[in-house]
Amino acid sequence: MVWVIAIAAFVFLVVSTIIFLASRYKRCPSDKILVVYGKVGVGQSARCIHGGGAFIWPLIQDYSYMSLTPITINIPLQKALSMQNIRIDVPSTFTIGISTETDIMTNAAERLLNLDQKEIEEMAKEIIFGQLRLTVASLTIEQINQDRESFLEAIRSNVAPELSKVGLYLINVNITDITDESDYIESIGKKAAAEAINQARIDVAEQDKKGSIGQAEANRIKEIRVAENVAESQKGQKKAEADRRVFVQQQESEATIGEAVATKEKDINVAVNVAEAEKGKKKAEADRRIYVQQQEAEAVTGENIAKANIAASEAELAKKEAEARQKGEVSRREAEAEIQKAQYKAEQERLNAEEVVKQEIDKRKIEIAAEAKAERTRREAKGEADGILFKYEAEARGIKQVLESKAAGYLDLINSCNGDARAVATLLITEKLEEIVTMQVEAIKNLKIDKITVWDSGSGDGSSTSNFMSNMIRCLPPLHDVAKMAGIELPTYLGDVVDKKDQPK
């Protein structure tokens, strides 16, 4: 019997495991993309599968589907600015869908998962509007109107990369009609007609050379071509006008129908909501009244029962109160004694604890203050040392730079004098002569001489006065003497000093 139960349990466990594994294996239909998210791999936010299936691990993974059904979007682009600054209307229809390429599927899983079709359509419409305007702005009216294939290719090359960034793929583009508010396209038809007329006139001029027969034939061909071009121009103009009017009427009809449908749905929803609100209000009022009556009935019954219980309990209460007062008085006296003992003991412990805490706090304050003062002293000393060191380093660098500059200047000066150091010293002293003379003048200019009294010997020849002035001038050190003190000789153009013994007698 035990073996049978064990085998049955094993079979049940195997079957349950198979059913569980089968329920966690998800297959992907051909018109959908299976997106597995959660813990799917290092550096991956999701794993996309198109066709086949995948096992979804419980707790660490989950899954969702994205539909591959194409979405058709109408883009009524109006007054887009072309390269020639002419505004044109380019109504078009775009068919898009989620791409099945690996990288683009991952973009779709990251940006479009769990979005409904309307939200995806609005996102794509904003992208298409911007890129379509950009494409129109890069082309002329002739390129847009005459070479439609190149225009569509330019739209694909601009729109498709931007759609792929959100995981969408551009399936098809269809331009319904192109019009402009300045009738430039109509003027292009007129231009073609005028060119045909001019070509016909050139042909007529050429045929005039061949005689009257050729002229008549050329006139006939001219009239035929002019008529055909005029007819084609009018035909194209009428067709464009008809297409425009049809498109405008279609758009107005769709707008009117959409407004009517929206208004009807709004009125219906408002009426339904009002009715539901009124019905809920009435139901809530009825429930409230029933509940209030039930509670009042239960309250009356409870009051009667409570009164009877109160009467019975009051008698019992009086008896127990007397016994309780007796026991309570004894217990109170005993409790007061115990309380006083406990209060006395607690007060002693509290006082001891307060004293210990106070002393500990004072000790900690002293330690913190000492540490703060020491740290402040260390930081101030370090700051002052750094400042002094920086100042001396800056002064040393400045002195070094000045000395290096002077050395370089002296070296250049010596090189310019062909290595003659004596000539260099002479030049440097010559530059300083003005300062030396200035210092000599400063030495005597502030002397206050109220008067000069010269005692003449009475000879009457004025020699004493002249000797006094000459002797006074000789008191100032001549420039040549100053130069000799420095061990240099001044240039000859500054004059020379002649000793008296060398003067001719």
XYZ file of C-alpha atoms in Angstrom:
505
model
C 0.000 0.000 0.000
C 2.869 2.381 0.832
C 4.532 1.700 -2.529
C 1.321 2.502 -4.358
C 1.011 5.817 -2.548
C 4.676 6.656 -3.278
C 4.295 5.822 -6.991
C 1.095 7.890 -7.220
C 2.823 10.827 -5.527
C 5.781 10.545 -7.911
C 3.514 10.410 -10.953
C 1.558 13.395 -9.658
C 4.797 15.333 -9.095
C 6.060 14.538 -12.612
C 2.750 15.486 -14.237
C 2.568 18.706 -12.226
C 6.130 19.598 -13.228
C 5.383 18.959 -16.913
C 2.216 21.043 -16.745
C 4.072 23.866 -14.971
C 6.919 23.847 -17.503
C 4.429 23.750 -20.384
C 2.565 26.736 -18.933
C 5.793 28.751 -18.700
C 6.801 28.083 -22.347
C 5.397 30.893 -24.504
C 5.102 30.682 -28.282
C 5.291 33.727 -30.532
C 2.738 34.107 -33.399
C 3.966 35.231 -36.795
C 2.251 38.642 -36.516
C 3.667 39.473 -33.086
C 6.964 39.920 -31.273
C 7.504 38.166 -27.955
C 9.324 40.470 -25.504
C 10.925 38.781 -22.513
C 12.029 41.230 -19.805
C 13.477 41.024 -16.348
C 16.748 39.147 -15.870
C 17.512 38.298 -19.509
C 21.274 38.749 -19.656
C 24.134 41.070 -18.842
C 23.699 44.497 -20.438
C 20.255 43.630 -21.887
C 16.994 45.271 -20.934
C 14.813 42.870 -22.964
C 15.038 39.898 -25.321
C 12.867 40.058 -28.461
C 11.750 36.923 -30.321
C 9.954 36.837 -33.690
C 8.758 33.330 -34.402
C 9.450 30.305 -32.209
C 9.129 30.524 -28.461
C 10.942 30.888 -25.149
C 10.757 29.550 -21.613
C 9.791 32.255 -19.102
C 11.412 31.725 -15.736
C 9.084 32.451 -12.854
C 9.759 35.341 -10.458
C 12.797 36.693 -12.379
C 11.207 37.056 -15.864
C 7.960 38.168 -17.452
C 6.751 38.595 -21.019
C 4.545 40.690 -23.287
C 3.621 40.847 -26.985
C 3.980 43.649 -29.535
C 1.797 43.570 -32.640
C 3.342 43.749 -36.117
C 0.091 44.948 -37.722
C 0.848 47.935 -40.018
C -0.437 51.354 -38.980
C -1.647 53.864 -41.603
C -1.174 57.522 -40.694
C -2.592 60.453 -42.672
C -0.271 63.478 -42.607
C -2.135 66.584 -43.854
C 1.007 68.744 -44.096
C 0.043 72.331 -44.949
C 2.044 75.478 -45.687
C 5.412 73.750 -45.564
C 8.253 76.076 -46.593
C 10.259 74.924 -49.634
C 13.826 75.893 -50.564
C 12.415 78.816 -52.609
C 10.462 80.104 -49.550
C 7.180 79.096 -51.208
C 4.625 77.458 -48.923
C 3.026 74.282 -50.297
C 0.514 71.677 -49.112
C 1.765 68.080 -49.217
C -1.016 65.717 -48.024
C 0.423 62.221 -47.685
C -0.202 58.787 -46.225
C 2.449 56.820 -44.331
C 2.294 53.117 -43.536
C 4.500 52.080 -40.629
C 4.973 49.074 -38.378
C 7.269 47.654 -35.732
C 10.456 46.336 -37.331
C 11.687 42.745 -37.009
C 15.376 43.679 -37.183
C 17.220 42.797 -33.979
C 18.463 46.252 -32.967
C 15.250 48.026 -33.973
C 13.134 45.396 -32.156
C 15.116 46.174 -28.994
C 14.376 49.897 -29.443
C 10.684 49.065 -29.814
C 10.751 46.929 -26.668
C 12.341 49.765 -24.704
C 10.084 52.566 -25.984
C 6.794 51.104 -27.286
C 6.042 48.138 -25.015
C 2.510 48.234 -23.549
C 1.586 51.357 -25.577
C -1.687 51.185 -27.482
C -1.954 51.886 -31.201
C -3.169 55.461 -30.729
C -0.167 56.411 -28.595
C 2.223 54.833 -31.107
C 0.454 56.664 -33.948
C 0.755 60.036 -32.177
C 4.462 59.478 -31.517
C 5.126 58.518 -35.134
C 3.050 61.425 -36.440
C 5.201 63.958 -34.564
C 8.382 62.423 -35.998
C 7.000 62.287 -39.561
C 5.706 65.871 -39.462
C 9.130 67.235 -38.507
C 11.118 65.184 -41.020
C 8.631 65.842 -43.834
C 8.953 69.594 -43.297
C 12.737 69.221 -43.283
C 12.634 67.291 -46.583
C 10.386 69.886 -48.257
C 12.678 72.687 -47.077
C 15.674 71.034 -48.796
C 14.044 70.790 -52.259
C 12.697 73.182 -54.861
C 9.159 73.134 -56.221
C 10.403 71.696 -59.517
C 12.178 68.814 -57.753
C 9.115 68.047 -55.668
C 6.559 68.302 -58.454
C 8.417 66.801 -61.444
C 10.603 64.074 -59.894
C 8.211 62.358 -57.473
C 10.393 59.270 -57.105
C 13.380 61.309 -55.914
C 11.081 63.230 -53.576
C 9.735 59.979 -52.059
C 13.272 58.611 -51.728
C 14.348 61.770 -49.875
C 11.384 61.351 -47.528
C 12.321 57.723 -46.839
C 15.975 58.590 -46.176
C 14.967 61.285 -43.657
C 11.990 59.617 -41.947
C 13.135 55.973 -41.731
C 16.239 56.538 -39.494
C 14.221 58.650 -37.051
C 11.443 56.054 -36.838
C 13.986 53.273 -36.266
C 15.170 55.067 -33.115
C 11.828 54.231 -31.475
C 11.576 50.775 -33.074
C 9.357 51.577 -36.096
C 9.842 50.687 -39.756
C 8.637 52.786 -42.718
C 6.698 50.451 -45.032
C 5.233 52.824 -47.640
C 4.801 56.526 -48.490
C 2.076 57.856 -50.766
C 1.794 61.536 -51.798
C -1.811 62.267 -52.812
C -1.396 65.767 -54.263
C 0.820 68.855 -54.072
C -0.581 72.399 -54.176
C 0.717 75.846 -53.303
C -1.004 79.040 -52.212
C 0.844 81.247 -54.730
C -0.096 79.154 -57.862
C 3.596 78.554 -58.548
C 2.917 75.053 -59.844
C 0.348 76.462 -62.258
C 2.929 78.979 -63.375
C 5.309 76.113 -64.139
C 2.699 74.804 -66.613
C 2.411 78.216 -68.161
C 6.167 78.372 -68.400
C 6.206 75.067 -70.275
C 3.553 76.396 -72.642
C 5.544 79.573 -73.205
C 8.690 77.552 -73.907
C 6.745 75.500 -76.445
C 5.484 78.687 -78.076
C 8.995 80.105 -78.240
C 10.280 76.865 -79.741
C 7.495 77.031 -82.318
C 8.481 80.570 -83.195
C 12.083 79.430 -83.652
C 10.863 76.657 -85.936
C 8.797 79.165 -87.914
C 11.828 81.432 -88.331
C 13.843 78.474 -89.578
C 11.100 77.419 -91.996
C 10.827 80.956 -93.449
C 14.062 80.256 -95.243
C 12.476 77.397 -97.169
C 9.739 79.409 -98.785
C 6.082 80.048 -98.462
C 5.219 76.356 -98.495
C 7.475 75.678 -95.583
C 6.127 78.774 -93.860
C 2.547 77.622 -94.230
C 3.471 74.184 -92.921
C 5.374 75.711 -90.008
C 2.410 77.954 -89.160
C 0.142 74.958 -89.109
C 2.541 73.026 -86.834
C 2.877 76.092 -84.594
C -0.844 76.465 -84.162
C -1.249 72.757 -83.455
C 1.507 72.736 -80.827
C 0.281 75.910 -79.188
C -3.226 74.510 -79.022
C -1.978 71.193 -77.610
C 0.175 72.887 -74.946
C -2.606 75.271 -73.988
C -5.005 72.345 -73.788
C -2.552 70.302 -71.663
C -1.940 73.274 -69.386
C -5.658 73.892 -68.906
C -6.235 70.182 -68.480
C -3.531 69.935 -65.756
C -4.809 73.057 -64.046
C -8.385 71.804 -64.003
C -7.287 68.378 -62.749
C -5.229 69.919 -59.943
C -8.130 72.186 -58.996
C -10.537 69.256 -59.013
C -8.207 67.098 -56.892
C -7.755 69.932 -54.434
C -11.478 70.529 -54.107
C -12.132 66.801 -53.689
C -9.464 66.508 -50.980
C -10.779 69.603 -49.164
C -14.326 68.263 -49.256
C -13.142 64.871 -48.029
C -11.265 66.429 -45.123
C -14.207 68.656 -44.218
C -16.573 65.690 -44.392
C -14.321 63.592 -42.179
C -13.970 66.478 -39.715
C -17.736 67.051 -39.620
C -18.444 63.351 -39.154
C -15.766 63.074 -36.469
C -17.150 66.082 -34.610
C -20.684 64.666 -34.783
C -19.542 61.255 -33.546
C -17.510 62.812 -30.748
C -20.420 65.053 -29.719
C -22.822 62.101 -29.742
C -20.470 59.934 -27.689
C -19.920 62.770 -25.243
C -23.658 63.364 -24.788
C -24.281 59.639 -24.350
C -21.456 59.278 -21.839
C -22.625 62.340 -19.904
C -26.186 61.019 -19.764
C -24.994 57.576 -18.691
C -22.785 59.052 -15.990
C -25.607 61.292 -14.721
C -28.002 58.349 -14.617
C -25.462 56.129 -12.851
C -24.722 58.898 -10.351
C -28.432 59.452 -9.652
C -29.080 55.732 -9.319
C -26.102 55.331 -6.958
C -27.246 58.311 -4.936
C -30.766 56.911 -4.512
C -29.461 53.458 -3.617
C -27.068 54.922 -1.060
C -29.939 56.953 0.478
C -32.143 53.867 0.747
C -29.317 51.830 2.283
C -28.635 54.593 4.764
C -32.268 54.802 5.891
C -32.531 51.023 6.306
C -29.301 50.906 8.245
C -30.389 53.796 10.534
C -33.718 52.058 11.340
C -31.975 48.771 12.045
C -29.479 50.467 14.325
C -32.260 52.302 16.196
C -34.152 49.041 16.795
C -31.038 47.312 17.995
C -30.265 50.322 20.206
C -33.711 50.143 21.920
C -33.340 46.427 22.552
C -29.842 46.917 23.861
C -30.964 49.731 26.157
C -33.653 47.545 27.760
C -31.248 44.669 28.308
C -28.652 47.056 29.616
C -31.084 48.567 32.135
C -31.891 45.124 33.557
C -28.253 44.224 33.727
C -27.479 47.550 35.367
C -30.081 46.958 38.122
C -28.681 43.502 38.867
C -25.105 44.634 38.737
C -25.681 47.660 40.988
C -26.629 45.441 43.905
C -23.665 43.191 43.331
C -21.532 46.258 42.868
C -22.528 47.742 46.215
C -21.550 44.539 47.969
C -18.279 44.269 46.185
C -17.555 47.936 46.701
C -17.700 47.516 50.475
C -15.377 44.536 50.336
C -13.147 46.340 47.884
C -12.957 49.460 50.050
C -11.855 47.346 53.009
C -9.222 45.507 51.022
C -8.273 48.644 49.183
C -7.612 50.613 52.354
C -5.299 47.882 53.641
C -3.564 47.605 50.318
C -3.273 51.371 50.024
C -1.549 51.644 53.382
C 0.858 48.873 52.512
C 1.447 50.350 49.063
C 2.161 53.799 50.513
C 4.824 52.318 52.744
C 6.420 50.469 49.855
C 6.167 53.542 47.665
C 7.930 55.694 50.216
C 10.743 53.131 50.491
C 11.043 52.927 46.703
C 10.968 56.721 46.328
C 13.720 57.105 48.917
C 15.894 54.526 47.163
C 15.139 55.941 43.698
C 15.957 59.475 44.871
C 19.314 58.317 46.194
C 20.129 56.548 42.904
C 18.963 59.572 40.896
C 21.164 61.950 42.867
C 24.142 59.638 42.467
C 23.456 59.260 38.736
C 23.077 63.034 38.244
C 26.374 63.675 40.007
C 28.189 61.025 37.951
C 26.656 62.296 34.681
C 27.499 65.896 35.545
C 31.101 65.016 36.311
C 31.348 62.943 33.123
C 29.921 65.811 31.044
C 32.361 68.315 32.598
C 35.230 65.936 31.928
C 34.148 65.478 28.304
C 33.752 69.236 27.821
C 37.284 69.828 29.122
C 38.661 67.136 26.808
C 36.799 68.482 23.764
C 37.888 72.065 24.519
C 41.498 70.962 24.935
C 41.410 68.975 21.701
C 39.781 71.876 19.836
C 42.343 74.359 21.175
C 45.216 72.046 20.270
C 43.818 71.460 16.803
C 43.280 75.191 16.251
C 46.836 75.916 17.441
C 48.223 73.250 15.087
C 46.226 74.576 12.134
C 47.148 78.225 12.826
C 50.819 77.295 13.151
C 50.666 75.249 9.979
C 48.877 78.092 8.127
C 51.425 80.670 9.295
C 54.305 78.366 8.373
C 52.804 77.733 4.942
C 52.273 81.487 4.432
C 55.843 82.370 5.456
C 57.228 79.560 3.307
C 55.160 80.671 0.310
C 56.221 84.323 0.816
C 59.937 83.438 0.990
C 59.642 81.109 -1.965
C 57.900 83.855 -3.997
C 60.572 86.428 -2.973
C 63.356 83.956 -3.807
C 61.817 83.271 -7.213
C 61.469 87.035 -7.850
C 65.078 87.784 -6.802
C 66.321 84.842 -8.824
C 64.412 86.018 -11.898
C 65.709 89.608 -11.484
C 69.290 88.388 -11.092
C 68.933 86.039 -14.059
C 67.514 88.922 -16.158
C 70.376 91.238 -15.069
C 72.937 88.526 -15.771
C 71.483 87.926 -19.202
C 71.466 91.693 -19.881
C 75.087 92.106 -18.698
C 76.119 89.116 -20.803
C 74.430 90.632 -23.900
C 76.128 93.993 -23.125
C 79.554 92.333 -22.832
C 78.971 90.457 -26.082
C 77.994 93.714 -27.813
C 81.284 95.286 -26.580
C 83.306 92.326 -27.922
C 84.114 91.080 -24.405
C 85.606 94.424 -23.161
C 84.440 94.546 -19.515
C 86.036 98.000 -18.973
C 83.972 99.476 -21.801
C 80.868 97.913 -20.293
C 81.606 99.492 -16.899
C 82.142 102.858 -18.613
C 78.752 102.630 -20.327
C 76.998 101.720 -17.046
C 78.637 104.620 -15.149
C 77.748 106.982 -18.012
C 74.080 106.036 -17.618
C 74.288 106.860 -13.887
C 76.013 110.285 -14.301
C 72.683 112.085 -14.468
C 71.643 110.556 -11.127
C 75.040 111.461 -9.549
C 74.754 115.096 -10.670
C 71.190 115.179 -9.418
C 72.318 113.926 -6.001
C 75.047 116.634 -5.879
C 72.502 119.296 -6.712
C 70.102 117.923 -4.083
C 72.907 118.111 -1.516
C 73.223 121.906 -1.737
C 69.916 123.161 -3.109
C 68.229 123.324 0.297
C 71.062 125.301 1.937
C 69.716 128.681 3.065
C 72.253 131.444 2.450
C 70.763 134.743 3.454
C 73.805 136.726 2.417
C 77.440 136.315 1.483
C 79.942 138.677 2.988
C 83.286 138.882 1.262
C 86.093 140.710 3.054
C 88.175 142.233 0.371
C 91.753 143.173 1.003
C 91.061 146.588 -0.417
C 93.154 146.190 -3.460
C 90.189 147.246 -5.612
C 90.777 144.752 -8.372
C 87.935 142.349 -7.337
C 90.279 139.384 -7.219
C 89.130 138.322 -3.783
C 85.499 137.984 -4.902
C 86.357 136.029 -7.984
C 88.645 133.755 -5.996
C 85.853 133.078 -3.525
C 83.417 131.975 -6.279
C 86.003 129.779 -7.986
C 86.929 128.119 -4.718
C 83.244 127.474 -3.969
C 82.744 125.713 -7.312
C 85.852 123.614 -6.734
C 84.234 122.294 -3.551
C 81.838 120.176 -5.724
C 83.462 116.876 -6.838
C 84.023 117.062 -10.597
C 82.580 114.356 -12.784
C 85.990 113.146 -13.805
C 86.975 112.622 -10.181
C 83.845 110.607 -9.552
C 84.576 108.496 -12.608
C 88.170 107.922 -11.442
C 86.878 106.776 -8.065
C 84.965 104.080 -9.931
C 88.109 103.173 -11.873
C 86.865 104.235 -15.319
C 87.636 106.952 -17.830
C 84.924 109.137 -19.332
C 84.693 109.663 -23.093
C 86.749 112.540 -24.518
C 83.691 114.466 -25.643
C 82.879 115.123 -21.945
C 86.047 117.158 -21.583
C 89.290 116.570 -19.695
C 90.958 117.744 -16.520
C 94.368 119.338 -16.884
C 96.688 119.537 -13.901
C 98.199 122.899 -13.133
C 101.680 121.600 -13.476
C 100.936 120.513 -17.014
C 99.537 123.926 -18.032
C 101.786 126.092 -20.123
C 103.304 129.011 -18.314
